[in-house]
Tab-separated table of C-alpha atoms in Angstrom:
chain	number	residue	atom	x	y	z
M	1	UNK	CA	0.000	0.000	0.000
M	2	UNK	CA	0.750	3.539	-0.490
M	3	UNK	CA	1.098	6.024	1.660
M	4	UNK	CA	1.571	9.940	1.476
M	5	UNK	CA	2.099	12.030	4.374
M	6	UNK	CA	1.739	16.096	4.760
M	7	UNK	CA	2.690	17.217	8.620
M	8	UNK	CA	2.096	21.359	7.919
M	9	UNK	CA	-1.685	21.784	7.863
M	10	UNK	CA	-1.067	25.241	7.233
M	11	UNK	CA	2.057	27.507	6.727
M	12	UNK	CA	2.711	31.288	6.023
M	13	UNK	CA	5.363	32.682	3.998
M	14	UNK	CA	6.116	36.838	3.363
M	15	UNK	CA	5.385	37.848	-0.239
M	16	UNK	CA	8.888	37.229	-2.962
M	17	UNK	CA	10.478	34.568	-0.185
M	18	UNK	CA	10.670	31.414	-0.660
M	19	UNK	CA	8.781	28.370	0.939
M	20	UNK	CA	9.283	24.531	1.155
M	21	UNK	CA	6.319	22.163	1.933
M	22	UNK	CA	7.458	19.180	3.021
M	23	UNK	CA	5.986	15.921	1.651
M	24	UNK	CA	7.044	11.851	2.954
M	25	UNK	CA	6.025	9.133	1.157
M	26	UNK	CA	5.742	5.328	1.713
M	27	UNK	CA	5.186	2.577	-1.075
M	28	UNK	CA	7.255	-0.997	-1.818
M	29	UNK	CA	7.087	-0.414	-5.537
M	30	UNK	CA	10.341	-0.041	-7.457
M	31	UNK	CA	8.861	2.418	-9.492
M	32	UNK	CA	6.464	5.101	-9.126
M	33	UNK	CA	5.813	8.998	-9.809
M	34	UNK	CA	5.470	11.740	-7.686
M	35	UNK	CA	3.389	14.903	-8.160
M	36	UNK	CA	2.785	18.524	-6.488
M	37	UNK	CA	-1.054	19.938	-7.509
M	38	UNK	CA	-1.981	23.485	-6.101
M	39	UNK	CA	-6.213	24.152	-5.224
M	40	UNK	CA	-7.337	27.447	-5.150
M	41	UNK	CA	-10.714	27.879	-3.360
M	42	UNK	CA	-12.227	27.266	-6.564
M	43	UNK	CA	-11.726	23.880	-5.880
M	44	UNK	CA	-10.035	22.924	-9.227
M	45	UNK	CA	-6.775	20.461	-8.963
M	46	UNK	CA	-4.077	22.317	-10.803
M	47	UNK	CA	-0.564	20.123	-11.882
M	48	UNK	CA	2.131	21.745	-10.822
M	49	UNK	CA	5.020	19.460	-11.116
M	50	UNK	CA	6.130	15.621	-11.414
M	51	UNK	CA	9.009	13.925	-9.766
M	52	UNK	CA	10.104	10.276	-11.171
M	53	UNK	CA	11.781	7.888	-8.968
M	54	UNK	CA	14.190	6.928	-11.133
M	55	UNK	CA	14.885	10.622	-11.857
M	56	UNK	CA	18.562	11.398	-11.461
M	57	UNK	CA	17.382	15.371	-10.869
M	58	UNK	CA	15.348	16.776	-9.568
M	59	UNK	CA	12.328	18.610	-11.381
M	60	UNK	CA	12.082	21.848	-12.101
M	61	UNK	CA	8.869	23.864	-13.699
M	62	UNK	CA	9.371	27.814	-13.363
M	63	UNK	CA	9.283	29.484	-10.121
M	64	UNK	CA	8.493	25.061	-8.816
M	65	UNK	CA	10.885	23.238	-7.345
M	66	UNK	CA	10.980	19.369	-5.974
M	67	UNK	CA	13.085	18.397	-3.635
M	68	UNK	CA	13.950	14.683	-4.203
M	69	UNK	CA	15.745	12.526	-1.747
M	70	UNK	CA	14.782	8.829	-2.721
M	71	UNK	CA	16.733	7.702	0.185
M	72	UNK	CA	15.016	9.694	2.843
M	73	UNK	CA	11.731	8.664	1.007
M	74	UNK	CA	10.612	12.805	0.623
M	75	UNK	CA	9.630	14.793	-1.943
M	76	UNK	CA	9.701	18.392	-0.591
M	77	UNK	CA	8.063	21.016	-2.676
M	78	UNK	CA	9.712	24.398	-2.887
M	79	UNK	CA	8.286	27.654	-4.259
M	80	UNK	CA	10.854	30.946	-5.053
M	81	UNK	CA	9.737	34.270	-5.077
M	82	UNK	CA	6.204	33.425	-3.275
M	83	UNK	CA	3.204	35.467	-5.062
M	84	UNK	CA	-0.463	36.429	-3.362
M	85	UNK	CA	-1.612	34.170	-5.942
M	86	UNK	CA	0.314	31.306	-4.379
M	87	UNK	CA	-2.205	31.279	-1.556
M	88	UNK	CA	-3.791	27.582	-1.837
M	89	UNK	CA	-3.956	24.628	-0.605
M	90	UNK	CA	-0.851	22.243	-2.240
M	91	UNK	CA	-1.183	18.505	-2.007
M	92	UNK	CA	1.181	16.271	-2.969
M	93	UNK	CA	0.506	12.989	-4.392
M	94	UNK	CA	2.193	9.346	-5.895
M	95	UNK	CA	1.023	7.387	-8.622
M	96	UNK	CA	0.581	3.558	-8.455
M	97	UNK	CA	-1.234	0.850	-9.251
M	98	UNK	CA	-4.606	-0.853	-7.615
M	99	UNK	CA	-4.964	-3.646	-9.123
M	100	UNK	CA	-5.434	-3.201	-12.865
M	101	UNK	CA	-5.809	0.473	-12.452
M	102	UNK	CA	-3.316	3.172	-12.322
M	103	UNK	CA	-3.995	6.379	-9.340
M	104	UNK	CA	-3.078	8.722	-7.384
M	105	UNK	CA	-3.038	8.778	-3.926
M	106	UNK	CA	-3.484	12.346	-2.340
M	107	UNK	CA	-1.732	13.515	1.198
M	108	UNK	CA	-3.749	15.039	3.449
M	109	UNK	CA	-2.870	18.896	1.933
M	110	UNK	CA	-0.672	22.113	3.215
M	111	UNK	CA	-3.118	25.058	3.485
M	112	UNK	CA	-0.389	28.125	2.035
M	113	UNK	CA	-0.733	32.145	3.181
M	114	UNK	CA	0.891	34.387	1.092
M	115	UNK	CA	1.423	37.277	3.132
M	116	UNK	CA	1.768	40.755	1.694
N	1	UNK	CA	-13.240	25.861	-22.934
N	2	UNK	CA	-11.240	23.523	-19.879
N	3	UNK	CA	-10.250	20.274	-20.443
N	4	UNK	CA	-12.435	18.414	-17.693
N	5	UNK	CA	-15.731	20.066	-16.669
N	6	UNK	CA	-17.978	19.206	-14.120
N	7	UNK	CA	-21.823	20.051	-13.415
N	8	UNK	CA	-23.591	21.584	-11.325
N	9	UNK	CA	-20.738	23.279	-9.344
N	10	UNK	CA	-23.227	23.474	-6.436
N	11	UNK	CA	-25.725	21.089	-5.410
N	12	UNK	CA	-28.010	20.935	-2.578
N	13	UNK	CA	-30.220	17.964	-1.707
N	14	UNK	CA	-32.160	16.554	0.495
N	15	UNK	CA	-31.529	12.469	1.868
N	16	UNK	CA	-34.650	10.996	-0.642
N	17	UNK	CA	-33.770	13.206	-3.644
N	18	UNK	CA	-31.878	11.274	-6.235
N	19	UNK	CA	-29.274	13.147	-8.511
N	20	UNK	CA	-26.907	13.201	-10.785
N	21	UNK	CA	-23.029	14.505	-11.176
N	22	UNK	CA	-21.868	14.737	-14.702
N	23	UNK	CA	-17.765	15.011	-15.549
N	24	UNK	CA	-17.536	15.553	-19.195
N	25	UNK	CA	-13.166	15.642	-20.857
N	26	UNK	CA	-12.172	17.057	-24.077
N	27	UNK	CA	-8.930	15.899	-23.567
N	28	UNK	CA	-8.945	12.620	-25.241
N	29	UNK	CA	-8.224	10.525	-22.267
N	30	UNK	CA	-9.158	7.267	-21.860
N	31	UNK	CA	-9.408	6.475	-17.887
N	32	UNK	CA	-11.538	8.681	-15.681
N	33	UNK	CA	-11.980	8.812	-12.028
N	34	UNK	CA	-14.091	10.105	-9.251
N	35	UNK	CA	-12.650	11.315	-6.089
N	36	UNK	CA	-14.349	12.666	-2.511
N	37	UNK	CA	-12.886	15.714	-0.940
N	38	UNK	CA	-14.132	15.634	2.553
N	39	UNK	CA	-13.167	18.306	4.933
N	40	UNK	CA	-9.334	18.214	6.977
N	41	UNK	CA	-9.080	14.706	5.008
N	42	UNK	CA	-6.999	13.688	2.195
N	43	UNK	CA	-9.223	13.096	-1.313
N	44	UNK	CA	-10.368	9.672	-1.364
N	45	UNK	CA	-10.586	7.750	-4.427
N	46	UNK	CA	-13.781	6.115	-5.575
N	47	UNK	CA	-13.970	4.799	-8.941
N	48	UNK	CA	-11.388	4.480	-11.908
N	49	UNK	CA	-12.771	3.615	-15.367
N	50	UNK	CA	-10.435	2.458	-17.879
N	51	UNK	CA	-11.684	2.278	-21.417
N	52	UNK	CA	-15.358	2.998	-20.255
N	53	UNK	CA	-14.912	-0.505	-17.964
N	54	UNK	CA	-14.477	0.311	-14.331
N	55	UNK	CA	-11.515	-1.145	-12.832
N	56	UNK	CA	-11.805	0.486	-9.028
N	57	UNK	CA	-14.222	0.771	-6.602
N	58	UNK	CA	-12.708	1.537	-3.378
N	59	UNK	CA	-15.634	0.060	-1.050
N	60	UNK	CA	-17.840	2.561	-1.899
N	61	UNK	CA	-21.667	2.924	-0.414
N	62	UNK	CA	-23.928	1.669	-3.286
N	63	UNK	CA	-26.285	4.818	-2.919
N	64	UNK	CA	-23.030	5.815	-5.127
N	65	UNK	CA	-23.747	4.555	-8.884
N	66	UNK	CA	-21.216	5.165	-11.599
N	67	UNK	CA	-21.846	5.615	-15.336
N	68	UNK	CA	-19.674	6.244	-18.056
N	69	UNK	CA	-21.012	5.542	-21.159
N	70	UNK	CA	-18.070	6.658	-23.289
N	71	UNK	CA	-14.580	7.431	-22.575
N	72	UNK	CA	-15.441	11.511	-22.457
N	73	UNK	CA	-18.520	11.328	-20.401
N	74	UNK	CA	-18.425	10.275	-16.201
N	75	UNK	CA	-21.548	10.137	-14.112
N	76	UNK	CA	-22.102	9.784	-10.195
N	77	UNK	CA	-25.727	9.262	-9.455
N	78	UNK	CA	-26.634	9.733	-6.077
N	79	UNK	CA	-29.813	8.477	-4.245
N	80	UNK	CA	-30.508	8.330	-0.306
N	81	UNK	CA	-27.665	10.323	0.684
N	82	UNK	CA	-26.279	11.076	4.238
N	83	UNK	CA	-25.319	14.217	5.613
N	84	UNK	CA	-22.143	12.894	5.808
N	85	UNK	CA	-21.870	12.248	2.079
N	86	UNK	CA	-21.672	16.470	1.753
N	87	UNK	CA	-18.435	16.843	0.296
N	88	UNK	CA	-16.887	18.469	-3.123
N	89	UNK	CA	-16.742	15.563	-5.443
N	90	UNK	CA	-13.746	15.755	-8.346
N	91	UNK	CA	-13.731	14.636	-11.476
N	92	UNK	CA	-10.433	13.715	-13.186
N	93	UNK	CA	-8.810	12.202	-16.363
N	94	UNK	CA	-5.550	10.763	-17.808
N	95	UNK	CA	-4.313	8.893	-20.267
N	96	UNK	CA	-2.842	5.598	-19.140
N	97	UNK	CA	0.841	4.478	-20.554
N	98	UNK	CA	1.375	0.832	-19.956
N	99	UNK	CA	4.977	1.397	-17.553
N	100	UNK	CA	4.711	4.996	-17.324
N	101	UNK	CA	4.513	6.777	-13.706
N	102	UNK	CA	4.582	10.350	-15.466
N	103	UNK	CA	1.071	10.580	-16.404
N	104	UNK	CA	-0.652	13.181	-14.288
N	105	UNK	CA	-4.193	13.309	-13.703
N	106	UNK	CA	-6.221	16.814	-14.805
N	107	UNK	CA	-8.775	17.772	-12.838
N	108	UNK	CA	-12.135	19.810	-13.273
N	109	UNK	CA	-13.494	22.369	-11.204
N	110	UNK	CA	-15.528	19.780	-8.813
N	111	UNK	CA	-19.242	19.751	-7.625
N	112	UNK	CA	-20.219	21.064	-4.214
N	113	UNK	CA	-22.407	18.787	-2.667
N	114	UNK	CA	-24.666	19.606	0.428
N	115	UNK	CA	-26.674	17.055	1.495
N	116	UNK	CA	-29.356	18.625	4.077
């Protein structure tokens, strides 16, 4: 079974500094993805970045960074140059299979402020 | 227009109403998936269809019925619903690649569901 874990329910960062939300994970599978999504309180799931485990680097997507340490089983998000319109909740996520069928399966969410 | 939408965005109903969720993608995806969004807990997976068959359903109450009657079009039909059952219900798609971890799920906007 997998097995995501998010221990910030909530964090607050000053506007143009950066952030990291931290993200564990848990699974016996050789192989498997990892992904960041951001919800506004519009309730859409928006993909922000993916992480494979056999990755040698880690991913990059604009001002989206993961932090990847396979060993240490965590896949830390980090955001540079935080924006009011970062304000969201950010749940990270791992892809696997269930039986025949390929999913996600969703930590329980960081809650980010964006301070001004 | 977005890639996955979902209707209504709202819904209120009472426990013997009996109603329907529609997820529509334009994406060209071939699995789809509903997940439950419950307040301070992670989203919970509750049915994958792969190929219009469904592949996954993760123990959930019957008063739950899937439909997908093509590989654009999801349904949740809901009868005899508990209060507890209030919760914003996602749609999502993706496009399965048999080894590949990398596929990320898109999301629509979800349905808000008050069950009174």
């Amino acid at each position: 079974a997998q097995k995501i874990t998010q221990t910030q329910p909530g964090m607050f960062v000053q506007e143009k500094e950066a952030v990291t939300l931290d993200c564990t994970y848990d699974t016996s599978d050789p192989s498997y993805g990892l992904f960041w999504y951001k919800q506004p309180s519009s309730g859409e799931m928006i993909f922000l970045i993916y992480q494979g485990s056999y990755d040698q680097q880690n991913a990059t997507e604009g001002r989206y960074s993961l932090n990847f340490q396979k060993a240490r089983k965590s896949a830390n998000l980090v955001i540079s140059a935080s924006q009011l319109g970062d304000s969201a909740m950010y749940f990270c996520a791992m892809s696997g299979y269930s039986g025949s069928a390929r999913q996600l399966t969703f930590g329980s969410g960081t809650q980010l402020t964006v301070l001004p | 227009e977005t890639g996955v939408t979902q209707t209504p965005r709202h819904l209120v109903m009472g426990m013997t109403n009996k109603k329907s969720l529609k997820c529509e993608q334009h994406l060209g995806h071939n699995a789809m998936y509903w997940y439950k969004q419950s307040a301070k807990k992670p989203l919970e997976l509750m049915f994958v269809y792969n190929f219009k068959e469904q592949t996954e359903n993760n123990s959930v109450p019957s008063r739950f019925s899937p439909e997908c009657p093509n590989s654009s079009h999801l349904f949740l039909h809901l009868h005899t619903l508990q209060p507890e059952d209030s919760a914003l219900y996602l749609c999502a798609s993706s496009q399965p690649r048999v080894g590949a971890m990398n596929t990320e799920a898109f999301f629509g906007q979800g349905t808000r569901l008050t069950v009174v």
